[in-house]
C-alpha cells in the first residue's frame, strides 16, 4: 500500500480547492471562452486499445514559424504551462460503432481502455477514435470534439523502437538547468534542431530490411504533457517517424512534490509497450545524460530476450564510468549497449546486424552533413 504523506496530501487538496475556485471565477468572468479535448496518440493491438488525453481551456497556441521572435516563443510556452484544466467532465469515445464514456480526473486527464468484444480487424497503422465532450462547462460552448489517433501493428514487423527525446533526438542540455530552460522557452519546433542524421536513421529503422515503413516507434520522455503539441510539431517538421508520445504529469501530488520520478515513469511506460507487443523484439535508444542506461538495464532484466540493442548517445563525459559498468552488466545478460557520439556510428552497427538496409547509409550520411552545415 502506498504510504500517505499527510503534509503533501493537505497541500494537494488545497491546490485542488484553489484550482476549482479559480476555474469557477474564470468561467463566471467569461475568461474561458472555448474548450479543447487534447488526445495524446495511443496504441494497442487486436484485443485492446489505450488512449489518454486531457480537457483544457483553449489557450490558442497555434503553430510556430521559423520567423517567430524569442518573445513570441516564450509567450507561447508560457501559455502551455498556464493550462486551465477541466476536471470531472464526461468524454465520449466512438470506435467501431461502439461508444465509451469516461470522466476526467482532478487534473483534467482522461483514459480510455477499450476491449472490443471481437478482435479488431487491423487494416491501417493509425486508427481514428472520435471524441466528444458530453457535459456543458461554459455558455455558448457548442460542440467540443476531437479525433484521437491510435497505433495498431500492421504487416510484417521486424522490431519496435523505443526512443527518448531530450538529448537523444534533440540537444536540450538537460544536465544544465539554465541551458535547458533557455532552450525550452526561447526556441520553437522550427528552431530546435535535432542531432545531425537522426531523421534519416529513424526512417531507416522504421523501414527495416523490407523497405516498408512499418516498424513502430514509441517516444518515452520525462517531459511534461504540457509540451505534447510542441514535441509532436517538432517530429513532424523535421520528418521524424510518427509514434505515440508518452510524457508525464509534473507538479504537486498527494505523495510527491513533483509527480513521479524520471525512472519510474519511463519504466512504467516501457513495460506497457513491451507487454502490449509481447512477440516483438525492441531497440532502445537513449542518452548518457540522465538515467537511460540504468532504466534500460532494468528493462533487459525484466524482459529477457526482448531487446536487440541499446543505443546510448554520448552527451556527458562524466557518465562514462557509470555507462561502462552498466554496459558490462548488459553484456552478461546477452545484450550489447553501444555508446555513440554520432548517429552514423549507430547506423553502421545497425547495418552490420542486418536491421536496416545498406543503401540507407548514404541517406543518413548525406543528411548528417546537411544538418551540420545548416
Tab-separated table of C-alpha atoms in Angstrom:
chain	number	residue	atom	x	y	z
A	1	UNK	CA	0.000	0.000	0.000
A	2	UNK	CA	1.285	3.485	-0.898
A	3	UNK	CA	2.470	5.403	2.158
A	4	UNK	CA	0.417	8.510	2.777
A	5	UNK	CA	2.250	11.802	3.190
A	6	UNK	CA	-0.140	13.915	5.267
A	7	UNK	CA	1.516	17.350	4.689
A	8	UNK	CA	1.653	16.775	0.910
A	9	UNK	CA	-1.930	15.476	0.920
A	10	UNK	CA	-3.069	18.668	2.652
A	11	UNK	CA	-1.121	20.817	0.179
A	12	UNK	CA	-2.534	18.866	-2.750
A	13	UNK	CA	-6.116	19.190	-1.510
A	14	UNK	CA	-5.505	22.922	-1.038
A	15	UNK	CA	-4.159	23.127	-4.578
A	16	UNK	CA	-7.278	21.373	-5.920
A	17	UNK	CA	-9.550	23.731	-3.981
A	18	UNK	CA	-7.701	26.778	-5.350
A	19	UNK	CA	-7.855	25.358	-8.886
A	20	UNK	CA	-11.584	24.682	-8.539
A	21	UNK	CA	-12.264	28.205	-7.253
A	22	UNK	CA	-10.075	29.744	-9.972
A	23	UNK	CA	-11.865	27.786	-12.701
A	24	UNK	CA	-15.265	28.838	-11.307
A	25	UNK	CA	-14.211	32.514	-11.261
A	26	UNK	CA	-12.732	32.369	-14.753
A	27	UNK	CA	-15.924	30.831	-16.116
A	28	UNK	CA	-18.094	33.414	-14.310
A	29	UNK	CA	-15.939	36.251	-15.639
A	30	UNK	CA	-16.094	34.851	-19.160
A	31	UNK	CA	-12.340	34.238	-19.350
A	32	UNK	CA	-12.837	30.649	-20.518
A	33	UNK	CA	-14.180	31.241	-23.998
A	34	UNK	CA	-13.662	27.811	-25.536
A	35	UNK	CA	-12.539	24.322	-24.553
A	36	UNK	CA	-10.238	21.738	-26.109
A	37	UNK	CA	-10.073	17.981	-25.997
A	38	UNK	CA	-6.367	17.170	-26.401
A	39	UNK	CA	-5.960	13.463	-27.260
A	40	UNK	CA	-2.454	12.029	-26.992
A	41	UNK	CA	-1.588	9.422	-29.609
A	42	UNK	CA	-2.432	5.982	-28.269
A	43	UNK	CA	-1.560	2.414	-29.172
A	44	UNK	CA	-2.905	-1.100	-28.947
A	45	UNK	CA	-3.325	-4.458	-30.615
A	46	UNK	CA	-6.225	-6.541	-31.915
A	47	UNK	CA	-7.633	-7.044	-28.422
A	48	UNK	CA	-7.102	-3.746	-26.553
A	49	UNK	CA	-6.540	-0.046	-27.146
A	50	UNK	CA	-5.219	2.649	-24.818
A	51	UNK	CA	-5.936	6.324	-25.467
A	52	UNK	CA	-5.331	9.125	-22.989
A	53	UNK	CA	-5.810	12.859	-23.230
A	54	UNK	CA	-6.830	15.996	-21.414
A	55	UNK	CA	-9.633	18.569	-21.414
A	56	UNK	CA	-8.361	22.141	-21.046
A	57	UNK	CA	-9.231	25.720	-21.831
A	58	UNK	CA	-8.270	26.611	-25.381
A	59	UNK	CA	-5.033	28.585	-24.946
A	60	UNK	CA	-4.944	29.384	-28.675
A	61	UNK	CA	-1.279	28.465	-29.013
A	62	UNK	CA	-1.312	27.810	-32.747
A	63	UNK	CA	1.550	26.591	-34.907
A	64	UNK	CA	5.014	28.111	-34.839
A	65	UNK	CA	7.041	29.545	-37.724
A	66	UNK	CA	10.803	29.920	-38.279
A	67	UNK	CA	10.383	33.693	-38.085
A	68	UNK	CA	8.811	33.743	-34.602
A	69	UNK	CA	10.654	36.014	-32.180
A	70	UNK	CA	12.085	34.854	-28.869
A	71	UNK	CA	9.328	36.732	-27.036
A	72	UNK	CA	6.643	35.058	-29.123
A	73	UNK	CA	8.179	31.672	-28.338
A	74	UNK	CA	8.332	32.497	-24.634
A	75	UNK	CA	4.713	33.670	-24.654
A	76	UNK	CA	3.539	30.519	-26.403
A	77	UNK	CA	5.482	28.291	-23.995
A	78	UNK	CA	4.122	30.235	-21.020
A	79	UNK	CA	0.570	29.528	-22.186
A	80	UNK	CA	1.388	25.827	-22.414
A	81	UNK	CA	2.362	25.776	-18.752
A	82	UNK	CA	-0.532	28.007	-17.652
A	83	UNK	CA	-3.150	25.476	-18.747
A	84	UNK	CA	-6.586	25.706	-17.173
A	85	UNK	CA	-7.706	22.091	-16.753
A	86	UNK	CA	-11.305	20.887	-16.700
A	87	UNK	CA	-11.830	18.152	-14.079
A	88	UNK	CA	-14.855	15.905	-13.550
A	89	UNK	CA	-16.392	16.137	-17.030
A	90	UNK	CA	-17.514	13.259	-19.235
A	91	UNK	CA	-15.778	12.476	-22.515
A	92	UNK	CA	-17.283	10.104	-25.088
A	93	UNK	CA	-15.240	7.973	-27.478
A	94	UNK	CA	-16.679	6.322	-30.570
A	95	UNK	CA	-14.756	3.419	-32.092
A	96	UNK	CA	-16.040	0.692	-34.433
A	97	UNK	CA	-19.659	1.834	-33.922
A	98	UNK	CA	-19.367	1.446	-30.149
A	99	UNK	CA	-19.414	4.273	-27.592
A	100	UNK	CA	-17.373	4.511	-24.407
A	101	UNK	CA	-17.619	7.184	-21.719
A	102	UNK	CA	-15.084	8.197	-19.060
A	103	UNK	CA	-14.705	11.164	-16.715
A	104	UNK	CA	-11.680	13.455	-16.451
A	105	UNK	CA	-9.713	13.247	-13.203
A	106	UNK	CA	-8.686	16.068	-10.855
A	107	UNK	CA	-6.023	17.246	-13.323
A	108	UNK	CA	-8.276	17.088	-16.381
A	109	UNK	CA	-6.875	13.812	-17.741
A	110	UNK	CA	-8.998	11.042	-19.221
A	111	UNK	CA	-8.076	7.474	-20.130
A	112	UNK	CA	-9.851	5.029	-22.401
A	113	UNK	CA	-9.001	1.346	-22.146
A	114	UNK	CA	-11.044	-0.238	-24.897
A	115	UNK	CA	-11.509	-4.004	-25.089
A	116	UNK	CA	-13.806	-4.779	-28.042
A	117	UNK	CA	-15.842	-7.973	-27.823
A	118	UNK	CA	-14.456	-9.072	-31.194
A	119	UNK	CA	-10.822	-8.855	-32.278
A	120	UNK	CA	-10.090	-5.644	-34.178
A	121	UNK	CA	-9.519	-6.154	-37.897
A	122	UNK	CA	-6.367	-4.083	-38.365
A	123	UNK	CA	-6.325	-2.553	-41.838
A	124	UNK	CA	-4.217	0.567	-41.226
A	125	UNK	CA	-1.463	1.516	-38.798
A	126	UNK	CA	-3.336	4.520	-37.447
A	127	UNK	CA	-6.963	4.183	-36.402
A	128	UNK	CA	-9.217	7.149	-35.631
A	129	UNK	CA	-11.295	7.467	-32.478
A	130	UNK	CA	-13.934	10.213	-32.387
A	131	UNK	CA	-14.054	12.122	-29.105
A	132	UNK	CA	-16.717	14.488	-27.798
A	133	UNK	CA	-17.277	16.394	-24.569
A	134	UNK	CA	-20.664	15.450	-23.096
A	135	UNK	CA	-21.013	17.992	-20.275
A	136	UNK	CA	-21.611	21.692	-20.731
A	137	UNK	CA	-19.000	23.733	-18.869
A	138	UNK	CA	-19.367	27.249	-20.295
A	139	UNK	CA	-22.086	29.276	-22.005
A	140	UNK	CA	-22.333	29.054	-25.761
A	141	UNK	CA	-19.999	26.082	-25.598
A	142	UNK	CA	-21.125	24.426	-28.797
A	143	UNK	CA	-19.725	21.056	-29.787
A	144	UNK	CA	-16.292	20.209	-28.406
A	145	UNK	CA	-14.862	17.346	-30.441
A	146	UNK	CA	-11.526	15.885	-31.463
A	147	UNK	CA	-10.026	12.948	-33.298
A	148	UNK	CA	-7.677	10.663	-31.407
A	149	UNK	CA	-5.163	8.534	-33.291
A	150	UNK	CA	-4.157	5.081	-32.126
A	151	UNK	CA	-1.293	2.977	-33.472
A	152	UNK	CA	-2.064	-0.658	-34.309
A	153	UNK	CA	0.572	-3.014	-35.779
A	154	UNK	CA	0.124	-3.859	-39.464
A	155	UNK	CA	2.185	-6.090	-41.748
A	156	UNK	CA	5.469	-7.851	-41.128
A	157	UNK	CA	7.254	-6.096	-38.284
A	158	UNK	CA	10.994	-6.646	-37.771
A	159	UNK	CA	11.136	-4.920	-34.397
A	160	UNK	CA	9.861	-1.919	-32.472
A	161	UNK	CA	11.860	1.136	-31.401
A	162	UNK	CA	11.566	2.941	-28.078
A	163	UNK	CA	13.385	6.271	-28.033
A	164	UNK	CA	13.975	9.043	-25.544
A	165	UNK	CA	13.706	12.611	-26.875
A	166	UNK	CA	15.717	15.130	-24.828
A	167	UNK	CA	19.440	14.851	-25.621
A	168	UNK	CA	18.690	11.753	-27.700
A	169	UNK	CA	16.821	13.272	-30.644
A	170	UNK	CA	17.280	16.979	-29.895
A	171	UNK	CA	20.005	18.740	-27.875
A	172	UNK	CA	18.434	20.000	-24.654
A	173	UNK	CA	21.185	20.404	-22.073
A	174	UNK	CA	19.101	18.555	-19.501
A	175	UNK	CA	22.158	18.304	-17.247
A	176	UNK	CA	22.394	22.122	-17.080
A	177	UNK	CA	19.196	23.731	-15.823
A	178	UNK	CA	19.871	27.252	-17.143
A	179	UNK	CA	20.669	25.995	-20.632
A	180	UNK	CA	17.652	23.685	-20.632
A	181	UNK	CA	15.239	26.483	-19.653
A	182	UNK	CA	16.709	28.838	-22.241
A	183	UNK	CA	16.413	26.207	-24.972
A	184	UNK	CA	12.898	25.175	-23.971
A	185	UNK	CA	11.360	28.643	-23.717
A	186	UNK	CA	13.295	30.726	-26.275
A	187	UNK	CA	13.055	28.359	-29.254
A	188	UNK	CA	10.244	26.610	-31.106
A	189	UNK	CA	9.706	23.447	-33.142
A	190	UNK	CA	11.406	25.017	-36.184
A	191	UNK	CA	14.450	26.415	-34.412
A	192	UNK	CA	15.013	23.396	-32.144
A	193	UNK	CA	17.129	21.271	-34.480
A	194	UNK	CA	17.653	17.513	-33.978
A	195	UNK	CA	21.081	15.915	-33.815
A	196	UNK	CA	22.530	15.500	-37.331
A	197	UNK	CA	21.196	12.494	-39.232
A	198	UNK	CA	18.559	11.472	-36.685
A	199	UNK	CA	15.565	11.720	-39.033
A	200	UNK	CA	17.199	9.593	-41.749
A	201	UNK	CA	18.400	6.996	-39.230
A	202	UNK	CA	14.971	6.704	-37.632
A	203	UNK	CA	13.316	6.405	-41.048
A	204	UNK	CA	15.773	3.625	-41.907
A	205	UNK	CA	14.847	1.822	-38.682
A	206	UNK	CA	11.167	2.285	-39.476
A	207	UNK	CA	11.698	0.626	-42.879
A	208	UNK	CA	13.922	-2.147	-41.531
A	209	UNK	CA	15.133	-4.546	-44.226
A	210	UNK	CA	11.980	-4.831	-46.335
A	211	UNK	CA	11.711	-1.135	-47.231
A	212	UNK	CA	8.192	-0.835	-45.807
A	213	UNK	CA	7.701	1.850	-43.140
A	214	UNK	CA	6.002	-0.472	-40.683
A	215	UNK	CA	8.312	-0.858	-37.683
A	216	UNK	CA	6.646	1.089	-34.833
A	217	UNK	CA	8.222	3.967	-32.920
A	218	UNK	CA	7.378	4.910	-29.341
A	219	UNK	CA	8.758	8.052	-27.728
A	220	UNK	CA	9.084	7.833	-23.950
A	221	UNK	CA	10.195	11.064	-22.290
A	222	UNK	CA	10.120	12.721	-18.892
A	223	UNK	CA	8.994	15.971	-20.487
A	224	UNK	CA	5.601	17.165	-19.189
A	225	UNK	CA	2.360	16.642	-21.092
A	226	UNK	CA	2.231	20.448	-21.466
A	227	UNK	CA	4.856	20.060	-24.216
A	228	UNK	CA	2.912	17.449	-26.179
A	229	UNK	CA	1.844	19.725	-29.049
A	230	UNK	CA	5.337	21.229	-29.258
A	231	UNK	CA	7.104	17.845	-29.432
A	232	UNK	CA	4.534	16.479	-31.884
A	233	UNK	CA	5.060	19.506	-34.111
A	234	UNK	CA	8.837	19.120	-33.842
A	235	UNK	CA	8.724	15.489	-35.001
A	236	UNK	CA	6.511	16.435	-37.965
A	237	UNK	CA	8.581	19.427	-39.070
A	238	UNK	CA	11.854	17.504	-39.001
A	239	UNK	CA	10.368	14.394	-40.683
A	240	UNK	CA	10.996	12.067	-37.764
A	241	UNK	CA	8.731	8.970	-37.822
A	242	UNK	CA	5.360	9.372	-36.157
A	243	UNK	CA	4.740	7.422	-32.980
A	244	UNK	CA	2.938	7.674	-29.647
A	245	UNK	CA	4.472	10.295	-27.349
A	246	UNK	CA	4.433	9.124	-23.750
A	247	UNK	CA	5.141	12.050	-21.457
A	248	UNK	CA	4.378	12.582	-17.758
A	249	UNK	CA	2.440	14.809	-15.414
A	250	UNK	CA	4.569	17.071	-13.251
A	251	UNK	CA	3.736	19.057	-10.174
A	252	UNK	CA	2.408	18.518	-6.702
A	253	UNK	CA	0.605	15.254	-5.919
A	254	UNK	CA	-0.627	13.650	-2.714
A	255	UNK	CA	2.677	11.844	-2.256
A	256	UNK	CA	5.327	13.877	-4.105
A	257	UNK	CA	6.283	17.487	-4.729
A	258	UNK	CA	6.956	16.545	-8.361
A	259	UNK	CA	4.725	13.732	-9.584
A	260	UNK	CA	6.631	10.580	-10.438
A	261	UNK	CA	10.356	10.138	-10.866
A	262	UNK	CA	12.145	10.092	-14.211
A	263	UNK	CA	12.948	6.379	-13.987
A	264	UNK	CA	9.582	5.244	-12.573
A	265	UNK	CA	7.697	6.992	-15.366
A	266	UNK	CA	9.887	5.575	-18.133
A	267	UNK	CA	9.890	2.059	-16.734
A	268	UNK	CA	6.108	2.030	-16.398
A	269	UNK	CA	5.600	3.177	-20.000
A	270	UNK	CA	8.179	0.781	-21.462
A	271	UNK	CA	6.678	-2.136	-19.531
A	272	UNK	CA	3.289	-1.297	-21.000
A	273	UNK	CA	4.661	-1.173	-24.558
A	274	UNK	CA	6.555	-4.464	-24.242
A	275	UNK	CA	3.545	-6.160	-22.670
A	276	UNK	CA	1.201	-4.928	-25.400
A	277	UNK	CA	3.503	-6.267	-28.149
A	278	UNK	CA	4.675	-9.407	-26.391
A	279	UNK	CA	6.052	-11.136	-29.501
A	280	UNK	CA	8.010	-8.171	-30.863
A	281	UNK	CA	11.726	-7.527	-30.138
A	282	UNK	CA	12.762	-3.923	-29.478
A	283	UNK	CA	15.634	-1.497	-29.998
A	284	UNK	CA	16.122	1.003	-27.147
A	285	UNK	CA	17.622	4.436	-27.825
A	286	UNK	CA	18.601	6.949	-25.142
A	287	UNK	CA	21.431	9.142	-23.920
A	288	UNK	CA	24.029	9.197	-21.176
A	289	UNK	CA	22.865	12.468	-19.658
A	290	UNK	CA	20.407	11.112	-17.098
A	291	UNK	CA	19.194	7.619	-16.222
A	292	UNK	CA	18.553	5.912	-19.568
A	293	UNK	CA	21.336	3.286	-19.273
A	294	UNK	CA	20.138	2.171	-15.807
A	295	UNK	CA	16.486	2.185	-16.914
A	296	UNK	CA	17.259	0.087	-19.982
A	297	UNK	CA	19.300	-2.357	-17.868
A	298	UNK	CA	16.224	-2.910	-15.708
A	299	UNK	CA	14.100	-3.438	-18.830
A	300	UNK	CA	16.505	-6.099	-20.117
A	301	UNK	CA	16.360	-7.871	-16.748
A	302	UNK	CA	12.549	-7.853	-16.702
A	303	UNK	CA	12.094	-8.809	-20.377
A	304	UNK	CA	14.857	-11.316	-21.223
A	305	UNK	CA	15.287	-11.998	-24.909
A	306	UNK	CA	13.195	-8.989	-25.990
A	307	UNK	CA	15.887	-6.318	-26.500
A	308	UNK	CA	18.100	-6.408	-29.616
A	309	UNK	CA	20.408	-3.497	-28.787
A	310	UNK	CA	20.689	-0.433	-26.569
A	311	UNK	CA	21.992	2.679	-28.327
A	312	UNK	CA	23.163	5.446	-25.954
A	313	UNK	CA	24.122	8.874	-27.279
A	314	UNK	CA	27.261	10.111	-25.519
A	315	UNK	CA	26.349	13.594	-24.255
A	316	UNK	CA	28.189	13.783	-20.929
A	317	UNK	CA	31.757	12.608	-20.327
A	318	UNK	CA	31.263	12.424	-16.554
A	319	UNK	CA	28.931	9.444	-17.055
A	320	UNK	CA	31.434	7.272	-18.929
A	321	UNK	CA	32.405	5.157	-15.915
A	322	UNK	CA	28.765	4.535	-14.971
A	323	UNK	CA	27.802	3.710	-18.551
A	324	UNK	CA	30.736	1.301	-18.872
A	325	UNK	CA	29.693	-0.553	-15.721
A	326	UNK	CA	26.100	-0.885	-16.946
A	327	UNK	CA	27.358	-1.967	-20.364
A	328	UNK	CA	29.306	-4.816	-18.743
A	329	UNK	CA	26.187	-5.919	-16.848
A	330	UNK	CA	24.191	-5.885	-20.084
A	331	UNK	CA	26.842	-7.942	-21.856
A	332	UNK	CA	26.479	-10.592	-19.173
A	333	UNK	CA	22.743	-10.640	-19.967
A	334	UNK	CA	23.458	-11.063	-23.676
A	335	UNK	CA	22.565	-7.512	-24.784
A	336	UNK	CA	25.047	-5.030	-26.204
A	337	UNK	CA	24.923	-1.360	-25.229
A	338	UNK	CA	26.659	0.851	-27.769
A	339	UNK	CA	27.800	4.307	-26.624
A	340	UNK	CA	27.902	6.532	-29.719
A	341	UNK	CA	28.885	10.121	-30.395
A	342	UNK	CA	27.155	10.359	-33.764
A	343	UNK	CA	24.105	8.905	-35.461
A	344	UNK	CA	26.373	7.465	-38.166
A	345	UNK	CA	28.052	5.132	-35.651
A	346	UNK	CA	24.708	3.659	-34.652
A	347	UNK	CA	23.689	3.369	-38.315
A	348	UNK	CA	26.801	1.409	-39.271
A	349	UNK	CA	26.262	-1.006	-36.409
A	350	UNK	CA	22.597	-1.483	-37.385
A	351	UNK	CA	23.626	-2.272	-40.973
A	352	UNK	CA	26.190	-4.779	-39.734
A	353	UNK	CA	23.466	-6.570	-37.762
A	354	UNK	CA	21.069	-6.588	-40.719
A	355	UNK	CA	18.498	-4.310	-39.082
A	356	UNK	CA	18.493	-1.595	-41.764
A	357	UNK	CA	19.271	-1.570	-45.485
A	358	UNK	CA	22.804	-0.733	-46.588
A	359	UNK	CA	21.574	1.762	-49.192
A	360	UNK	CA	20.053	3.871	-46.383
A	361	UNK	CA	23.523	4.640	-45.013
A	362	UNK	CA	24.184	7.097	-47.836
A	363	UNK	CA	20.981	8.998	-47.000
A	364	UNK	CA	21.902	9.105	-43.306
A	365	UNK	CA	25.431	10.334	-44.068
A	366	UNK	CA	24.124	12.950	-46.531
A	367	UNK	CA	21.522	14.240	-44.069
A	368	UNK	CA	24.124	14.366	-41.279
A	369	UNK	CA	26.373	16.599	-43.400
A	370	UNK	CA	23.436	18.839	-44.397
A	371	UNK	CA	22.300	19.150	-40.770
A	372	UNK	CA	25.824	20.064	-39.631
A	373	UNK	CA	26.057	22.782	-42.281
A	374	UNK	CA	22.605	24.233	-41.554
